[in-house]
Tab-separated table of C-alpha atoms in Angstrom:
chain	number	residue	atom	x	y	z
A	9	UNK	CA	101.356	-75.801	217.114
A	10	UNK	CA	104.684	-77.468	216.145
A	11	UNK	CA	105.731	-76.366	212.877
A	12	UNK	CA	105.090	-77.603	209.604
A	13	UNK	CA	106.588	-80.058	207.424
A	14	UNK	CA	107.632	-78.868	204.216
A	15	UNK	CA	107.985	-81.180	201.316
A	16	UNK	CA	108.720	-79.715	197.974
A	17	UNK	CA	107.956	-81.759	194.964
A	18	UNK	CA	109.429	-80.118	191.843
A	19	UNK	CA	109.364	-81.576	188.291
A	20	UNK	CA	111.080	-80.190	185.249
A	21	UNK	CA	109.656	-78.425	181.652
A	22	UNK	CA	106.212	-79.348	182.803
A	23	UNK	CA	103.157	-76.831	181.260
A	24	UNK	CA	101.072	-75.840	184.221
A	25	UNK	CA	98.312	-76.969	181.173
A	26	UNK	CA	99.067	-80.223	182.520
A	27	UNK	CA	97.226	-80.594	185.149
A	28	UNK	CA	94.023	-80.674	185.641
A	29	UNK	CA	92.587	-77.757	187.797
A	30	UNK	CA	94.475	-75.768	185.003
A	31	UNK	CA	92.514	-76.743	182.287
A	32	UNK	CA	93.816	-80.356	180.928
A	33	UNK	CA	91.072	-82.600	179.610
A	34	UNK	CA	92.783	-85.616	180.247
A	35	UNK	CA	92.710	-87.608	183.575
A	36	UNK	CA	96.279	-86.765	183.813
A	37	UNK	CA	96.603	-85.393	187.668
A	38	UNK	CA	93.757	-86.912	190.153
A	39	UNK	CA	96.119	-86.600	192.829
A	40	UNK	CA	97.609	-83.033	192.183
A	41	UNK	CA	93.686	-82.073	191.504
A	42	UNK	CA	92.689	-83.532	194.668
A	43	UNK	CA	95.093	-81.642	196.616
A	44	UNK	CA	94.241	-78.623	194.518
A	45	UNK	CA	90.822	-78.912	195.653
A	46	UNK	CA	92.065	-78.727	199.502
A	47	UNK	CA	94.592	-76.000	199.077
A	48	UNK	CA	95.633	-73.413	197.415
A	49	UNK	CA	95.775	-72.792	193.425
A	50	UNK	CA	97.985	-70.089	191.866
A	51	UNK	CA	96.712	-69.080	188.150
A	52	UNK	CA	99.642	-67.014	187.184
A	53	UNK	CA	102.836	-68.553	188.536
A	54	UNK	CA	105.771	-67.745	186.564
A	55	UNK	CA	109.129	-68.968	186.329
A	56	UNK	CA	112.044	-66.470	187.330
A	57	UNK	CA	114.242	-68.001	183.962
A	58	UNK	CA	112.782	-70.839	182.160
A	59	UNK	CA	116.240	-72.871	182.276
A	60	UNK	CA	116.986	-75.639	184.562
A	61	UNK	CA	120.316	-74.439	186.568
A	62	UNK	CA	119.411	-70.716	186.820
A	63	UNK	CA	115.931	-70.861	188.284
A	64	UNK	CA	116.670	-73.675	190.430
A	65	UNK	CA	119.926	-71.142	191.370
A	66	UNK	CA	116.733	-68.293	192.238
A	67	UNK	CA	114.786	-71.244	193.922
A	68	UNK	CA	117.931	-72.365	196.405
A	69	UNK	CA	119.082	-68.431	197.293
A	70	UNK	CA	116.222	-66.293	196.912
A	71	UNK	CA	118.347	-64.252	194.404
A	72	UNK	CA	118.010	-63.868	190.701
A	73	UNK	CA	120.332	-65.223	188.440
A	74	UNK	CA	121.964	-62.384	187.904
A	75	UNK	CA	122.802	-61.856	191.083
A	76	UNK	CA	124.050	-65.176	192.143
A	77	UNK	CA	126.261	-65.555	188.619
A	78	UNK	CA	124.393	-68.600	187.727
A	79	UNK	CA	122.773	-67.140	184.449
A	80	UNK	CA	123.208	-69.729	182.116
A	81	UNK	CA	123.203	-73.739	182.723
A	82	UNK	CA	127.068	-74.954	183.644
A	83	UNK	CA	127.854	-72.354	186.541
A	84	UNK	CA	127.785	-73.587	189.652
A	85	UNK	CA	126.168	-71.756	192.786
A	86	UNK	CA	128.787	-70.120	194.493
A	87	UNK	CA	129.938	-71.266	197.815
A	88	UNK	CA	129.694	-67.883	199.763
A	89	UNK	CA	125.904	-67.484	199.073
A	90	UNK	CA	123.129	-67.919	202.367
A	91	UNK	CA	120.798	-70.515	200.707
A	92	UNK	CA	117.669	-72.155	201.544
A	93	UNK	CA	119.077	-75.285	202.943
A	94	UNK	CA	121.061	-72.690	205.752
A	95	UNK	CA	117.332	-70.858	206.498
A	96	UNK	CA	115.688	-74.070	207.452
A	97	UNK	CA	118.934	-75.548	208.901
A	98	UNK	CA	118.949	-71.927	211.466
A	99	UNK	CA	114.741	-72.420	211.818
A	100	UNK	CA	115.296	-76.335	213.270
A	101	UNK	CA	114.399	-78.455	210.097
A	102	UNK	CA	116.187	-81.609	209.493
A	103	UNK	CA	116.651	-81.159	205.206
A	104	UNK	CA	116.533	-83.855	202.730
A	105	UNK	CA	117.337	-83.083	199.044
A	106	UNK	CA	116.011	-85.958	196.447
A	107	UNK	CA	116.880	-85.983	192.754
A	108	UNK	CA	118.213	-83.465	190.264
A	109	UNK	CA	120.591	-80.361	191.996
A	110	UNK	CA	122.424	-79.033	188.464
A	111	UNK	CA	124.056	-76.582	190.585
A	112	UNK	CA	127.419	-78.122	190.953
A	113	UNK	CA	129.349	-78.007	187.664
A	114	UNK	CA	130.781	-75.662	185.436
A	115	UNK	CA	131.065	-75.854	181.842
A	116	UNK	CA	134.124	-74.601	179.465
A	117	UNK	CA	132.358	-71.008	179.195
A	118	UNK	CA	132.311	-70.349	183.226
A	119	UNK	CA	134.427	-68.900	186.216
A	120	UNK	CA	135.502	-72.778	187.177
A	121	UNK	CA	135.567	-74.548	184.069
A	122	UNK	CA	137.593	-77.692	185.817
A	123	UNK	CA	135.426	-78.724	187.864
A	124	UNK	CA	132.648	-81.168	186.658
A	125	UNK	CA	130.584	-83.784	188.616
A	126	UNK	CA	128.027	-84.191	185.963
A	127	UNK	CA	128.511	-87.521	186.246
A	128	UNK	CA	130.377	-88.122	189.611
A	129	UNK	CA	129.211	-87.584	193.208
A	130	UNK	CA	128.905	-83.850	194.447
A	131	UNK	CA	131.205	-83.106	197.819
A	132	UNK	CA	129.547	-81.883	200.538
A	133	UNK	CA	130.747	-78.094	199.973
A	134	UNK	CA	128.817	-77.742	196.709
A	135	UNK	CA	125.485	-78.874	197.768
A	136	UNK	CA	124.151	-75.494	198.823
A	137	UNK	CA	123.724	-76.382	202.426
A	138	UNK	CA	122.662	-79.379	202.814
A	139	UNK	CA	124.066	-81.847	204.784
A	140	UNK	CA	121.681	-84.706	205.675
A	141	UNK	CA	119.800	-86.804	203.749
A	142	UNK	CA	120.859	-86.966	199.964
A	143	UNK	CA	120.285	-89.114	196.999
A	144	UNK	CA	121.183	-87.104	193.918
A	145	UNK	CA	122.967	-86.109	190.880
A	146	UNK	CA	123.812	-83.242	189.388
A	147	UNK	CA	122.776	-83.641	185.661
A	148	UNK	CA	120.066	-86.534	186.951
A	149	UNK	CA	119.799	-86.677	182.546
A	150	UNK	CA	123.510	-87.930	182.133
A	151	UNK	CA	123.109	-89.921	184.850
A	152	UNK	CA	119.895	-91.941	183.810
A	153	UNK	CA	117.318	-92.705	181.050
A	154	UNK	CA	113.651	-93.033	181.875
A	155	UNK	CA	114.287	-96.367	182.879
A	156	UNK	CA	117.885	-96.969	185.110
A	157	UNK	CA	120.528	-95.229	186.310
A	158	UNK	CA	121.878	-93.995	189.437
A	159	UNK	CA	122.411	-91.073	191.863
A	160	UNK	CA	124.818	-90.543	194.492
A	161	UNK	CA	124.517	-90.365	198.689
A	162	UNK	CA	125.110	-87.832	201.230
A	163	UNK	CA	128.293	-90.528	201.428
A	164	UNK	CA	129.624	-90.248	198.006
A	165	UNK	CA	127.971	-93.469	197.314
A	166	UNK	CA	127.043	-94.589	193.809
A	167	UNK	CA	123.362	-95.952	194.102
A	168	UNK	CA	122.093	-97.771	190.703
A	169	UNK	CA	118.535	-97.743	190.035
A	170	UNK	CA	116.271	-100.093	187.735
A	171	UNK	CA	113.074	-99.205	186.904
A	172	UNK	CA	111.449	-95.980	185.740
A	173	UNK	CA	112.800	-92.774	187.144
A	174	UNK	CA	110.276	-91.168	188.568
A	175	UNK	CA	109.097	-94.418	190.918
A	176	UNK	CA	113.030	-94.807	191.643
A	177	UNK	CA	113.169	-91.106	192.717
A	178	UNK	CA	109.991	-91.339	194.591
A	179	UNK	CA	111.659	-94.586	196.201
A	180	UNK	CA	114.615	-92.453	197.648
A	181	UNK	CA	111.817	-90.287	199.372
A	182	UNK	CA	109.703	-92.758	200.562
A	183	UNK	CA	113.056	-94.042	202.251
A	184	UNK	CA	113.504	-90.808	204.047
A	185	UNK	CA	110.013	-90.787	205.454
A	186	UNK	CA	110.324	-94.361	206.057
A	187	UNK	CA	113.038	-94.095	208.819
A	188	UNK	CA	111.831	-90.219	210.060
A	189	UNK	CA	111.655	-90.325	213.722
A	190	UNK	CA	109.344	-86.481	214.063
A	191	UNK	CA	112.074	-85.361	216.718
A	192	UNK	CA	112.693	-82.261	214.265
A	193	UNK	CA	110.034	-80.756	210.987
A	194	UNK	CA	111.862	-81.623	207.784
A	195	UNK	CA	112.329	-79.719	204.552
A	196	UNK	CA	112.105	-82.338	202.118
A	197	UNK	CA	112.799	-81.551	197.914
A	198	UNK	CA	111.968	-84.058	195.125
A	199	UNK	CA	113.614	-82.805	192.191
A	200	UNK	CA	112.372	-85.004	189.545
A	201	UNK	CA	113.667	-84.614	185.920
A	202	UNK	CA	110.509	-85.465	184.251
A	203	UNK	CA	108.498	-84.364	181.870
A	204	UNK	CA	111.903	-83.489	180.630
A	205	UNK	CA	112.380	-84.697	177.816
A	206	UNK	CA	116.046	-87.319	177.454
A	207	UNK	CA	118.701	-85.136	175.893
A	208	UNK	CA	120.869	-87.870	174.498
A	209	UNK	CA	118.026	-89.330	173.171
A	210	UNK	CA	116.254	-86.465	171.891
A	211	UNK	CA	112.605	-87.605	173.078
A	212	UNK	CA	110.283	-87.838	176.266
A	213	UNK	CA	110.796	-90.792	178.075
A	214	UNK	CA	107.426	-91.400	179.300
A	215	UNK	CA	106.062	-95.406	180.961
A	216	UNK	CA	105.783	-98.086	178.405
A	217	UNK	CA	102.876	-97.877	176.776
A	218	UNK	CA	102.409	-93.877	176.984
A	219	UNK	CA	102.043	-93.360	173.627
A	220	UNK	CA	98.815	-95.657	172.906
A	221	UNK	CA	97.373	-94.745	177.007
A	222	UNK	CA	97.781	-90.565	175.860
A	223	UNK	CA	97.172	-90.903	172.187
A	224	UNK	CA	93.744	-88.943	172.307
A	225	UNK	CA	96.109	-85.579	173.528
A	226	UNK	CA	94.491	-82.664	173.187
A	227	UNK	CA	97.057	-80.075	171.911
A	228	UNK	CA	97.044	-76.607	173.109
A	229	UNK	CA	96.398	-74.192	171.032
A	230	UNK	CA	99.996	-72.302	170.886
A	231	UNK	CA	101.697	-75.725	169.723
A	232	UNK	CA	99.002	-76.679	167.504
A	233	UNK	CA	99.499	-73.448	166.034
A	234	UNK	CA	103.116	-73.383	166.030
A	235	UNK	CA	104.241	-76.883	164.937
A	236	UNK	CA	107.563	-77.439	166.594
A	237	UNK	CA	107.540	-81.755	167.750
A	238	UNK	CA	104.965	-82.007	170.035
A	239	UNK	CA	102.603	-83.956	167.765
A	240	UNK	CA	105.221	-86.794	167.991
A	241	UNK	CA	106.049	-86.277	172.085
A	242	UNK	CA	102.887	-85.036	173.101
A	243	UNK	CA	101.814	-88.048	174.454
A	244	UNK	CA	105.101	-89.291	175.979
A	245	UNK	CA	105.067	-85.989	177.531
A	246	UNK	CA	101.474	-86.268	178.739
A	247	UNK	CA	103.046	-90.021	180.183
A	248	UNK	CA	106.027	-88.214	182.338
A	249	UNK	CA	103.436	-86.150	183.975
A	250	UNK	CA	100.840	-88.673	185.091
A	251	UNK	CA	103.891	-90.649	186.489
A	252	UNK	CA	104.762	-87.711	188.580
A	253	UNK	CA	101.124	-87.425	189.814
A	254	UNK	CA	100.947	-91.887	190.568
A	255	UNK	CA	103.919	-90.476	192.493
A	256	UNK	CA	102.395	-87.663	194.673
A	257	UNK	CA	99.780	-90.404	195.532
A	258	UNK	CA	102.317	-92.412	196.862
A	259	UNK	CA	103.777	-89.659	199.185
A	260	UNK	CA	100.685	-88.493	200.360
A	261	UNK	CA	99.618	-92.186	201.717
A	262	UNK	CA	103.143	-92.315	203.546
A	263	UNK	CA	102.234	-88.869	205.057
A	264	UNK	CA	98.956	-90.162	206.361
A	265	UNK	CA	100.547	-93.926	207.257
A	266	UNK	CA	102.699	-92.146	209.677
A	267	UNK	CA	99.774	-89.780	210.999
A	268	UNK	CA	101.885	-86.531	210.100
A	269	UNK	CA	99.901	-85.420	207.141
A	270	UNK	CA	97.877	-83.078	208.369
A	271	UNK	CA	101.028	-80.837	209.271
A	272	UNK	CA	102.432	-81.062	206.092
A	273	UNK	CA	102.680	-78.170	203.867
A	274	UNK	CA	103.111	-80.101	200.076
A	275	UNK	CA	103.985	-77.377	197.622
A	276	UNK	CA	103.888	-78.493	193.502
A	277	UNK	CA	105.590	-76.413	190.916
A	278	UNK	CA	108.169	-76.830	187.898
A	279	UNK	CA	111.213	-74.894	187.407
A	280	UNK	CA	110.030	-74.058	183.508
A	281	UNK	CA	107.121	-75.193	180.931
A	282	UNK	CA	107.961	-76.259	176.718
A	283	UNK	CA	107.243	-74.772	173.961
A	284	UNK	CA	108.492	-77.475	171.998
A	285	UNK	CA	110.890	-76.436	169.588
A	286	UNK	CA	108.653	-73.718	168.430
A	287	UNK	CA	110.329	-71.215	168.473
A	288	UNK	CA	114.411	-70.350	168.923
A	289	UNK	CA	115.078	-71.933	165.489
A	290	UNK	CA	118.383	-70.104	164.589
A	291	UNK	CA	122.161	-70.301	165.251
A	292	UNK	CA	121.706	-70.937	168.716
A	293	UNK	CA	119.741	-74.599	168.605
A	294	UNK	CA	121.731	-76.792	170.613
A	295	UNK	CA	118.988	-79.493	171.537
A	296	UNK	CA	119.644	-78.646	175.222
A	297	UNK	CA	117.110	-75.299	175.573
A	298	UNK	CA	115.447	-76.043	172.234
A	299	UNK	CA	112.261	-76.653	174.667
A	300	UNK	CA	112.265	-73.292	177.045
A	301	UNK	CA	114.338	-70.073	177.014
A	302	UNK	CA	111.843	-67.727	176.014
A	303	UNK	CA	109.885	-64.843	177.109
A	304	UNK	CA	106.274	-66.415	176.615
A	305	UNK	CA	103.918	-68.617	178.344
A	306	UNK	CA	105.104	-71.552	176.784
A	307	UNK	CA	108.080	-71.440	178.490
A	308	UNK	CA	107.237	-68.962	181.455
A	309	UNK	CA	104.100	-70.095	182.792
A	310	UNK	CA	104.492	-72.830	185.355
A	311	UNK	CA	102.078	-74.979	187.874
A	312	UNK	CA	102.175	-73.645	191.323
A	313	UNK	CA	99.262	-76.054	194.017
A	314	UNK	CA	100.251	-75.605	197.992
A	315	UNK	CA	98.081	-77.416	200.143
A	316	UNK	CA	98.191	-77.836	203.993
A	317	UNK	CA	98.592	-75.838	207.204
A	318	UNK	CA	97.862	-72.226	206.461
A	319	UNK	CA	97.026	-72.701	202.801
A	320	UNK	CA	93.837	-74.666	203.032
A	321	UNK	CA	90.326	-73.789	201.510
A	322	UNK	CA	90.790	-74.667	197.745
A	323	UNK	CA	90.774	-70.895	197.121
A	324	UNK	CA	92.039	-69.580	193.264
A	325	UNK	CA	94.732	-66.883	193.261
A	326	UNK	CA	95.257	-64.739	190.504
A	327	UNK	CA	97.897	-62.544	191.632
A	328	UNK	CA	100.953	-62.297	189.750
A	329	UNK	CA	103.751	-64.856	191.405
A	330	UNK	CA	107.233	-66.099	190.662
């Protein structure tokens, strides 16, 4: 059999209470659910840090973020490290990398502190590897709202976006799939930013009209509990995540258009969950991790669906995975 496809669609602070198979009332995730039902579902999937930079720094090398440096958001992956990207490059994938890296900069506390590209493209040597297909940024949040912005090419290419971020990110992917020609697998990552919620804006950016589609939001029971802001973003939250799910539908009829489907391993997951500004209320509140960093569900427990060849059946795993 030739091998496998392998596209990874990642989103960012999304609950694995979300989605439906786990639990959420709401017809949030008929896609993701779908696919659930033809793969495989993993009940306790936990993030290896719930913060954005360092566990996408575990996800890229296979290291934790101890051992790579990257520890904190604003220290970028150093250069000497085998990642991911090299793996798949040595096993004869063709790699595309879609969306949010935040693995490129350092901030004033770091090894580098000079070198930024928040907001600027990202050269070739601190991409972790890749070196094909690219449409990204490295803080896609300073670089966009929920509607507009831009990312940059494996070129150095500003490319400006209109429209809401999660379609425009999807776009980017369907482009890659679009002019595939199946001489080689690929390794294909969608790092979408949502449900994340806008930092400069200090809100979820969900579609228009979120808050009145989602206002019947069922809380669960830890924020209800806990207060924190989720009564007011709840439903703009709940809006991010069904966009991400119209999304995966839109993928998953490109993979069948061009007949390669069926050897396609799709694999869901976030890098971290919210809690919501429940908790982390002291000196340290800097609106950045006010969300995540910290050692409970909330933050820890993540969505983790893989569906296609060798992880078919719709079987439930409870094992403990990260």
């Amino acid at each position: 059999m030739n091998k496998a496809n392998i596209l990874f669609y990642f989103s960012d602070q999304q609950r694995w209470d979300t989605i439906g198979c786990y639990g959420q009332p709401l017809p949030i995730t008929p896609n993701l659910d779908k696919l659930a039902k033809e793969g495989i579902i993993f009940d306790e999937a936990y993030s290896p840090q719930p913060v954005c930079g360092p566990c996408r720094s575990a996800f890229q090398t296979g290291l934790y973020p101890t051992k790579t440096g990257c520890f904190k958001n604003g220290i970028s992956l150093p250069e000497n490290v085998k990642t991911l990207a090299d793996y798949m490059y040595e096993a004869g994938y063709d790699c595309a990398y879609i969306g949010k890296w935040h693995l490129a900069s350092d901030d004033k506390g770091s090894p580098n502190p000079e070198v930024d590209f928040e907001r600027t493209a990202i050269p070739l040597e601190k991409r972790g590897g890749y070196k094909g297909f690219w449409r990204a940024s490295d803080i896609l949040e300073f670089t966009s709202h929920g509607y507009d912005g831009y990312v940059f090419d494996e070129n150095m290419n500003k490319c400006e976006f209109k429209g809401y971020r999660v379609d425009k990110i999807t776009d980017y992917a369907l482009e890659y799939l679009e002019e595939y020609d199946e001489e080689k697998p690929f390794f294909m990552t969608i790092s979408h930013i949502e449900p994340h919620h806008q930092n400069d804006r200090q809100r979820h950016e969900g579609p228009k009209g979120s808050k009145d589609i989602f206002k019947d939001f069922v809380l669960p029971k830890d924020l209800e509990a806990l207060g924190g802001n989720a009564k007011e973003e709840y439903a703009d939250y709940l809006g991010c995540c069904k966009s991400l799910d119209d999304n995966l539908g839109r993928l998953i009829d490109k993979l069948k258009e061009k007949g390669i489907y069926d050897n396609t391993i799709i694999v869901y997951s976030s890098d971290h969950g919210s809690h919501f500004q429940t908790r982390n209320k002291d000196h340290h509140l800097n609106g950045g991790d006010d969300y995540k960093r910290s050692a409970h569900s909330a933050s820890l427990h993540v969505p983790l669906i893989i569906a296609g060849p060798g992880f078919r059946g719709g079987r439930r795993v409870d094992d403990l995975v990260s």
